[in-house]
Short mmCIF file of C-alpha atoms and ligand atoms in Angstrom, two decimals:
data_model
loop_
_atom_site.label_atom_id
_atom_site.label_comp_id
_atom_site.label_asym_id
_atom_site.label_seq_id
_atom_site.Cartn_x
_atom_site.Cartn_y
_atom_site.Cartn_z
CA MET A 30 19.45 -65.50 -67.01
CA ARG A 31 15.94 -64.86 -68.37
CA VAL A 32 16.30 -63.03 -71.67
CA ARG A 33 13.76 -61.72 -74.15
CA VAL A 34 15.08 -61.14 -77.68
CA ARG A 35 13.01 -58.83 -79.82
CA GLY A 36 13.55 -59.53 -83.51
CA ALA A 37 13.89 -62.90 -85.24
CA GLY A 38 16.15 -61.93 -88.10
CA ILE A 39 19.49 -63.64 -88.48
CA VAL A 40 21.09 -61.53 -85.71
CA GLY A 41 18.31 -61.95 -83.13
CA LEU A 42 18.05 -65.68 -83.81
CA ALA A 43 21.82 -66.17 -83.64
CA VAL A 44 21.91 -64.33 -80.30
CA ALA A 45 19.00 -66.39 -78.96
CA GLU A 46 20.56 -69.66 -80.10
CA GLU A 47 23.89 -68.82 -78.48
CA LEU A 48 22.14 -67.92 -75.21
CA LEU A 49 20.13 -71.15 -75.27
CA ARG A 50 23.32 -73.14 -75.87
CA ARG A 51 24.85 -71.48 -72.83
CA GLY A 52 21.90 -72.53 -70.69
CA HIS A 53 19.97 -69.26 -70.43
CA ARG A 54 16.18 -69.04 -70.66
CA VAL A 55 15.24 -67.23 -73.81
CA GLU A 56 12.04 -65.98 -75.39
CA VAL A 57 12.19 -64.57 -78.93
CA VAL A 58 9.42 -62.24 -80.03
CA ASP A 59 8.71 -61.27 -83.63
CA PRO A 60 5.39 -61.03 -85.47
CA ALA A 61 7.07 -62.03 -88.77
CA PRO A 62 10.28 -64.02 -88.18
CA GLY A 63 12.96 -63.78 -90.86
CA SER A 64 11.02 -61.31 -92.97
CA GLY A 65 13.25 -58.23 -92.65
CA ALA A 66 16.72 -57.59 -94.06
CA SER A 67 17.65 -61.27 -93.59
CA TYR A 68 14.99 -62.17 -96.14
CA ALA A 69 16.57 -59.93 -98.77
CA ALA A 70 20.23 -60.63 -97.95
CA ALA A 71 22.45 -62.28 -100.55
CA GLY A 72 24.52 -63.92 -97.81
CA MET A 73 28.02 -62.82 -98.60
CA VAL A 74 30.39 -63.65 -95.76
CA SER A 75 32.88 -61.38 -97.41
CA PRO A 76 35.10 -59.19 -95.23
CA VAL A 77 37.71 -58.59 -97.94
CA GLY A 78 35.14 -57.83 -100.63
CA GLU A 79 33.58 -55.24 -98.29
CA LEU A 80 36.89 -53.64 -97.26
CA TRP A 81 37.14 -49.86 -97.62
CA HIS A 82 39.74 -47.31 -96.49
CA GLY A 83 38.93 -46.01 -93.03
CA GLU A 84 36.89 -49.09 -92.07
CA GLU A 85 39.69 -51.19 -90.62
CA ARG A 86 37.83 -51.74 -87.33
CA LEU A 87 34.79 -53.07 -89.17
CA HIS A 88 37.09 -55.21 -91.28
CA ALA A 89 38.74 -56.76 -88.22
CA LEU A 90 35.30 -57.67 -86.84
CA GLY A 91 34.24 -59.06 -90.20
CA ARG A 92 37.36 -61.14 -90.46
CA ALA A 93 36.90 -62.51 -86.94
CA SER A 94 33.28 -63.45 -87.70
CA ALA A 95 34.15 -64.93 -91.12
CA ARG A 96 36.51 -67.29 -89.33
CA LEU A 97 33.61 -68.49 -87.18
CA TRP A 98 31.39 -69.18 -90.18
CA PRO A 99 32.69 -72.55 -91.43
CA ALA A 100 32.09 -74.27 -88.06
CA TYR A 101 28.86 -72.30 -87.55
CA ALA A 102 27.43 -73.34 -90.93
CA GLU A 103 28.45 -76.92 -90.32
CA ARG A 104 26.75 -76.99 -86.94
CA LEU A 105 23.55 -75.58 -88.48
CA GLY A 106 23.76 -78.00 -91.41
CA VAL A 107 23.83 -75.20 -94.00
CA PRO A 108 26.29 -75.30 -96.93
CA LEU A 109 28.94 -72.57 -97.09
CA ARG A 110 30.58 -71.77 -100.43
CA SER A 111 34.20 -70.64 -100.18
CA GLY A 112 36.07 -68.22 -102.42
CA THR A 113 34.85 -65.07 -104.15
CA ILE A 114 35.75 -63.33 -107.39
CA LEU A 115 36.24 -59.58 -107.39
CA THR A 116 36.18 -58.10 -110.88
CA ALA A 117 36.28 -54.81 -112.75
CA ALA A 118 34.47 -53.68 -115.87
CA ASP A 119 36.81 -50.92 -117.04
CA ALA A 120 40.28 -49.56 -116.38
CA GLY A 121 39.08 -47.18 -113.65
CA ASP A 122 37.26 -50.04 -111.91
CA LEU A 123 40.41 -52.15 -112.12
CA GLN A 124 42.41 -49.42 -110.38
CA GLN A 125 39.87 -49.48 -107.58
CA VAL A 126 40.13 -53.28 -107.32
CA GLU A 127 43.93 -52.98 -107.17
CA ARG A 128 43.63 -50.45 -104.34
CA GLN A 129 41.25 -52.72 -102.45
CA VAL A 130 43.49 -55.77 -102.90
CA GLY A 131 46.53 -53.73 -101.81
CA LEU A 132 44.71 -52.69 -98.66
CA ALA A 133 43.61 -56.28 -97.99
CA VAL A 134 47.16 -57.60 -98.33
CA GLN A 135 48.35 -54.82 -95.98
CA GLN A 136 45.78 -56.06 -93.44
CA GLY A 137 47.12 -59.60 -93.76
CA ASP A 138 44.27 -60.97 -95.90
CA ALA A 139 44.64 -63.46 -98.72
CA ALA A 140 43.86 -61.80 -102.07
CA THR A 141 45.44 -62.43 -105.48
CA MET A 142 45.15 -60.20 -108.55
CA LEU A 143 44.07 -62.04 -111.72
CA ASN A 144 44.27 -60.91 -115.34
CA ARG A 145 41.31 -61.40 -117.66
CA ARG A 146 42.53 -64.79 -118.90
CA GLU A 147 43.02 -66.08 -115.34
CA LEU A 148 39.61 -64.76 -114.34
CA LEU A 149 37.92 -66.54 -117.24
CA ARG A 150 39.67 -69.76 -116.31
CA ARG A 151 38.02 -69.55 -112.87
CA GLU A 152 34.69 -68.22 -114.09
CA PRO A 153 34.18 -68.89 -117.83
CA GLY A 154 30.81 -67.11 -117.96
CA LEU A 155 32.23 -63.66 -117.21
CA GLY A 156 31.58 -61.00 -119.85
CA ARG A 157 33.25 -57.66 -120.50
CA VAL A 158 35.62 -57.48 -117.55
CA THR A 159 39.20 -56.21 -117.57
CA GLY A 160 40.65 -58.17 -114.65
CA GLY A 161 40.12 -58.69 -110.98
CA ALA A 162 41.10 -60.73 -107.97
CA TRP A 163 40.50 -64.00 -106.15
CA LEU A 164 39.50 -63.79 -102.49
CA PRO A 165 39.88 -67.32 -101.09
CA ASP A 166 38.64 -66.55 -97.57
CA ASP A 167 35.41 -64.75 -98.54
CA HIS A 168 32.46 -67.16 -98.37
CA SER A 169 28.75 -67.13 -99.10
CA VAL A 170 25.76 -68.79 -97.49
CA ASP A 171 22.00 -68.80 -98.09
CA PRO A 172 20.58 -66.57 -95.32
CA ARG A 173 17.07 -68.01 -95.74
CA ALA A 174 18.50 -71.48 -95.06
CA VAL A 175 20.38 -70.12 -92.02
CA VAL A 176 17.22 -68.49 -90.66
CA ALA A 177 15.27 -71.73 -91.20
CA ALA A 178 17.97 -73.72 -89.38
CA LEU A 179 17.96 -71.27 -86.47
CA LEU A 180 14.15 -71.23 -86.32
CA ALA A 181 14.26 -75.02 -85.97
CA ARG A 182 16.36 -74.51 -82.82
CA VAL A 183 14.82 -71.34 -81.41
CA PRO A 184 11.06 -71.04 -80.78
CA VAL A 185 9.61 -67.63 -81.66
CA THR A 186 6.35 -66.16 -80.43
CA PRO A 187 4.51 -63.38 -82.27
CA ALA A 188 4.07 -61.38 -79.05
CA PRO A 189 5.50 -61.54 -75.53
CA ALA A 190 3.68 -63.77 -73.09
CA ALA A 191 0.96 -61.64 -71.46
CA GLY A 192 1.21 -60.13 -68.01
CA PRO A 193 4.04 -58.91 -65.82
CA SER A 194 5.23 -62.45 -65.15
CA GLY A 195 5.08 -63.54 -68.81
CA GLY A 196 8.08 -64.62 -70.81
CA PRO A 197 10.82 -67.13 -70.10
CA SER A 198 9.61 -68.30 -66.69
CA GLY A 199 8.81 -64.80 -65.53
CA ARG A 200 9.71 -61.21 -66.33
CA PRO A 201 12.95 -61.07 -68.35
CA GLU A 202 16.04 -59.76 -66.62
CA VAL A 203 17.32 -58.47 -69.94
CA THR A 204 15.73 -57.52 -73.25
CA VAL A 205 17.92 -57.71 -76.34
CA LEU A 206 16.72 -55.48 -79.17
CA ALA A 207 17.61 -57.02 -82.51
CA THR A 208 14.92 -55.34 -84.56
CA GLY A 209 17.18 -54.17 -87.38
CA SER A 210 16.18 -50.96 -89.09
CA SER A 211 13.02 -50.62 -87.01
CA LEU A 212 15.01 -49.83 -83.87
CA PRO A 213 13.30 -46.82 -82.35
CA SER A 214 15.00 -43.57 -81.45
CA VAL A 215 18.69 -44.35 -81.14
CA ARG A 216 20.79 -41.44 -82.31
CA GLY A 217 22.94 -42.29 -85.29
CA GLU A 218 20.79 -44.95 -86.96
CA ARG A 219 19.82 -44.68 -90.63
CA ALA A 220 17.71 -46.88 -92.88
CA VAL A 221 19.51 -47.70 -96.12
CA ARG A 222 17.28 -49.30 -98.70
CA GLY A 223 18.61 -52.23 -100.69
CA GLU A 224 16.85 -53.67 -103.72
CA ILE A 225 17.86 -57.19 -104.70
CA LEU A 226 16.83 -59.65 -107.43
CA ARG A 227 16.60 -63.42 -107.64
CA LEU A 228 17.03 -64.91 -111.11
CA ARG A 229 16.78 -68.51 -112.22
CA VAL A 230 19.43 -69.60 -114.71
CA ASP A 231 20.21 -72.89 -116.47
CA ALA A 232 22.76 -75.03 -114.63
CA VAL A 233 25.33 -74.32 -117.33
CA ASP A 234 25.01 -70.56 -116.71
CA LEU A 235 25.29 -70.71 -112.92
CA PRO A 236 28.54 -69.06 -111.75
CA GLY A 237 30.81 -71.31 -109.71
CA HIS A 238 31.52 -68.58 -107.15
CA PRO A 239 30.04 -65.36 -105.89
CA VAL A 240 31.15 -62.54 -108.17
CA ARG A 241 31.53 -58.99 -106.88
CA ALA A 242 32.09 -56.39 -109.56
CA LEU A 243 32.59 -52.70 -110.13
CA VAL A 244 30.90 -51.41 -113.27
CA GLN A 245 31.91 -47.80 -113.97
CA GLY A 246 32.24 -47.29 -110.23
CA ARG A 247 28.94 -48.95 -109.35
CA PRO A 248 29.17 -52.09 -107.18
CA VAL A 249 27.09 -55.11 -108.14
CA TYR A 250 27.25 -58.68 -106.88
CA LEU A 251 26.00 -61.99 -108.23
CA VAL A 252 25.70 -64.82 -105.73
CA PRO A 253 24.90 -68.34 -106.98
CA ARG A 254 22.58 -70.62 -105.06
CA ALA A 255 22.83 -74.41 -105.28
CA HIS A 256 19.22 -74.65 -106.47
CA GLY A 257 19.93 -72.70 -109.65
CA GLU A 258 19.28 -69.10 -108.67
CA VAL A 259 21.57 -66.12 -108.88
CA VAL A 260 21.00 -63.34 -106.36
CA VAL A 261 21.85 -59.93 -107.84
CA GLY A 262 22.27 -56.95 -105.57
CA ALA A 263 22.07 -54.44 -104.33
CA THR A 264 21.05 -50.84 -104.56
CA GLN A 265 21.87 -48.57 -101.66
CA GLU A 266 19.84 -45.47 -100.86
CA GLU A 267 19.02 -43.60 -97.67
CA HIS A 268 15.37 -42.62 -97.41
CA ASP A 269 12.49 -42.14 -94.98
CA ALA A 270 9.68 -43.95 -96.83
CA PRO A 271 8.95 -47.70 -96.64
CA PRO A 272 11.33 -49.71 -98.86
CA VAL A 273 9.89 -50.49 -102.29
CA VAL A 274 11.33 -51.97 -105.46
CA THR A 275 11.78 -49.26 -108.08
CA ALA A 276 11.97 -49.68 -111.85
CA GLY A 277 15.21 -47.71 -111.84
CA GLY A 278 16.75 -49.97 -109.22
CA VAL A 279 15.85 -53.15 -111.12
CA TRP A 280 17.09 -51.68 -114.41
CA ARG A 281 20.41 -50.62 -112.91
CA LEU A 282 21.04 -54.01 -111.28
CA LEU A 283 20.16 -55.95 -114.44
CA ASP A 284 22.17 -53.66 -116.70
CA ASP A 285 25.31 -54.00 -114.59
CA ALA A 286 24.81 -57.70 -113.87
CA ARG A 287 24.48 -58.67 -117.55
CA ARG A 288 27.68 -56.85 -118.35
CA VAL A 289 29.46 -59.03 -115.77
CA LEU A 290 27.56 -62.24 -116.58
CA PRO A 291 25.91 -62.08 -120.03
CA ALA A 292 23.88 -65.27 -119.35
CA ILE A 293 21.67 -63.06 -117.16
CA ASP A 294 19.85 -62.17 -120.39
CA ARG A 295 18.42 -65.69 -120.51
CA ALA A 296 17.48 -65.80 -116.83
CA VAL A 297 13.97 -65.85 -115.41
CA LEU A 298 13.32 -62.98 -113.01
CA VAL A 299 11.90 -64.81 -109.99
CA GLU A 300 11.82 -62.14 -107.31
CA ALA A 301 12.56 -58.49 -106.64
CA THR A 302 12.76 -57.50 -103.00
CA ALA A 303 13.50 -54.28 -101.12
CA ARG A 304 14.39 -54.05 -97.45
CA ASP A 305 16.06 -51.48 -95.24
CA ARG A 306 19.52 -52.16 -93.89
CA PRO A 307 20.03 -50.97 -90.32
CA GLY A 308 22.85 -48.44 -90.78
CA THR A 309 24.64 -46.31 -88.20
CA ALA A 310 26.47 -43.00 -88.46
CA ASP A 311 29.89 -44.67 -88.22
CA ASN A 312 29.00 -47.92 -90.06
CA LEU A 313 29.80 -49.95 -86.94
CA PRO A 314 27.07 -52.02 -85.28
CA LEU A 315 25.43 -51.30 -81.94
CA VAL A 316 26.21 -54.26 -79.69
CA GLY A 317 25.98 -53.91 -75.94
CA PRO A 318 24.21 -51.79 -73.31
CA SER A 319 21.65 -49.31 -74.61
CA GLY A 320 21.96 -47.00 -71.61
CA GLU A 321 18.51 -48.05 -70.39
CA PRO A 322 18.73 -50.57 -67.54
CA GLY A 323 18.08 -54.13 -68.72
CA VAL A 324 18.07 -53.26 -72.43
CA VAL A 325 20.89 -54.47 -74.65
CA LEU A 326 21.22 -53.74 -78.37
CA ALA A 327 22.26 -56.10 -81.16
CA THR A 328 21.63 -54.12 -84.30
CA GLY A 329 23.10 -51.51 -86.68
CA HIS A 330 24.82 -54.15 -88.80
CA PHE A 331 24.21 -52.19 -92.03
CA ARG A 332 25.58 -54.35 -94.92
CA HIS A 333 27.07 -56.97 -92.62
CA GLY A 334 24.30 -58.69 -90.66
CA VAL A 335 24.94 -62.13 -92.12
CA LEU A 336 28.71 -61.82 -91.86
CA LEU A 337 28.63 -60.58 -88.27
CA ALA A 338 25.81 -62.76 -86.88
CA PRO A 339 27.96 -65.48 -85.22
CA LEU A 340 30.34 -62.93 -83.69
CA THR A 341 27.46 -60.74 -82.49
CA ALA A 342 25.86 -63.76 -80.83
CA ARG A 343 29.04 -64.40 -78.87
CA LEU A 344 29.53 -60.73 -77.99
CA VAL A 345 26.00 -60.36 -76.65
CA ALA A 346 26.21 -63.58 -74.63
CA ASP A 347 29.65 -62.58 -73.27
CA HIS A 348 28.28 -59.15 -72.37
CA LEU A 349 25.36 -60.63 -70.45
CA GLU A 350 27.64 -63.04 -68.62
CA THR A 351 30.69 -60.86 -67.94
CA GLY A 352 29.78 -57.24 -68.72
CA HIS A 353 32.38 -57.08 -71.51
CA VAL A 354 31.61 -54.55 -74.26
CA GLU A 355 33.56 -54.79 -77.51
CA PRO A 356 35.51 -51.55 -78.10
CA GLY A 357 33.91 -49.39 -80.76
CA LEU A 358 30.52 -51.14 -80.67
CA ASP A 359 29.11 -49.67 -77.44
CA PRO A 360 25.68 -48.25 -78.42
CA ARG A 361 26.07 -45.51 -75.79
CA ARG A 362 28.49 -43.75 -78.16
CA PHE A 363 25.37 -42.23 -79.78
CA ALA A 364 22.94 -42.27 -76.90
CA THR A 365 21.37 -39.08 -75.68
CA GLN A 366 17.94 -40.69 -75.42
CA HIS A 367 16.57 -44.11 -74.57
CA PRO A 368 15.85 -46.51 -77.40
CA GLY A 369 12.33 -47.04 -76.10
CA GLY A 370 12.74 -50.77 -75.74
CA SER A 371 10.36 -51.70 -72.98
CA SER A 372 10.63 -55.31 -71.88
N1 LIG B 421 25.68 -57.24 -97.76
C1 LIG B 421 25.55 -56.59 -98.98
C2 LIG B 421 24.51 -55.58 -99.02
O1 LIG B 421 24.00 -55.15 -98.00
O2 LIG B 421 24.18 -55.16 -100.09
#
């Protein structure tokens, strides 16, 4: 098949790479590859850490994709860090963690409650936390490294080849829209701004695992990178304006992060980034036929683009080859108008 993929974030690139591996002809178009939400993402492959009541379908997808990640990361030559700490600042936060762990165990996930002493044994740098849990099957990966590995396998052009016969040896039979939050005119989409920080810490202060925490009800996460950075995220706010880093967002993230990991006080603030997450009205992605002939969607991944990228790649390729649409993800559940994705 001749396929044009619009959008070279982690989802578009993963889709393109899967299609190339299956022998299709693929052209990826993006004026600024890897510069959207993938550039900001912390890279948590964390279906249990993201589990909420009422989101069991999303959780099942996340779990299926998390299982693909170890082999996927190995094939791309990108390190994957396994195991995540979930922790709570106060008694109310701990109740919430207990509820989340209870739900995870009900779903068949591995999750073990830890008291403060057990937590500190795993992560000695933790500060004022009351207790938490160990999530052995939640991983993390550096999304910028994943994007770089995919870009080494998938050529991207800034604009489609000119003329009606341009593209992968002629006009594409299918266009896959993987343009994240800039998807035009699909009912149900919403841009959810996330601000995220990158801090450089001394080796001795680098956490051994990703740490997800609740601080007086506010979620914060700290994800270590092998090269000595900690990624701290993320704010979450629906808005219409372009995403910008706000003083309030940075203050809130730092204030909560240093309560969880006091060494943050000594860190160098290297980067503050804001990007929009591509949200949907039901928090499930849009993967499959748009309703417009020849236009397929691979977007709407909200907080889960990195987690769901390998599964999405398979689902899109399967859809193009067999017509299968994963239940619950069909973009036509919202469609009353075309997404405007001309090929
Ligand atoms: N994946 C975490 C976030 O979007 O903040």
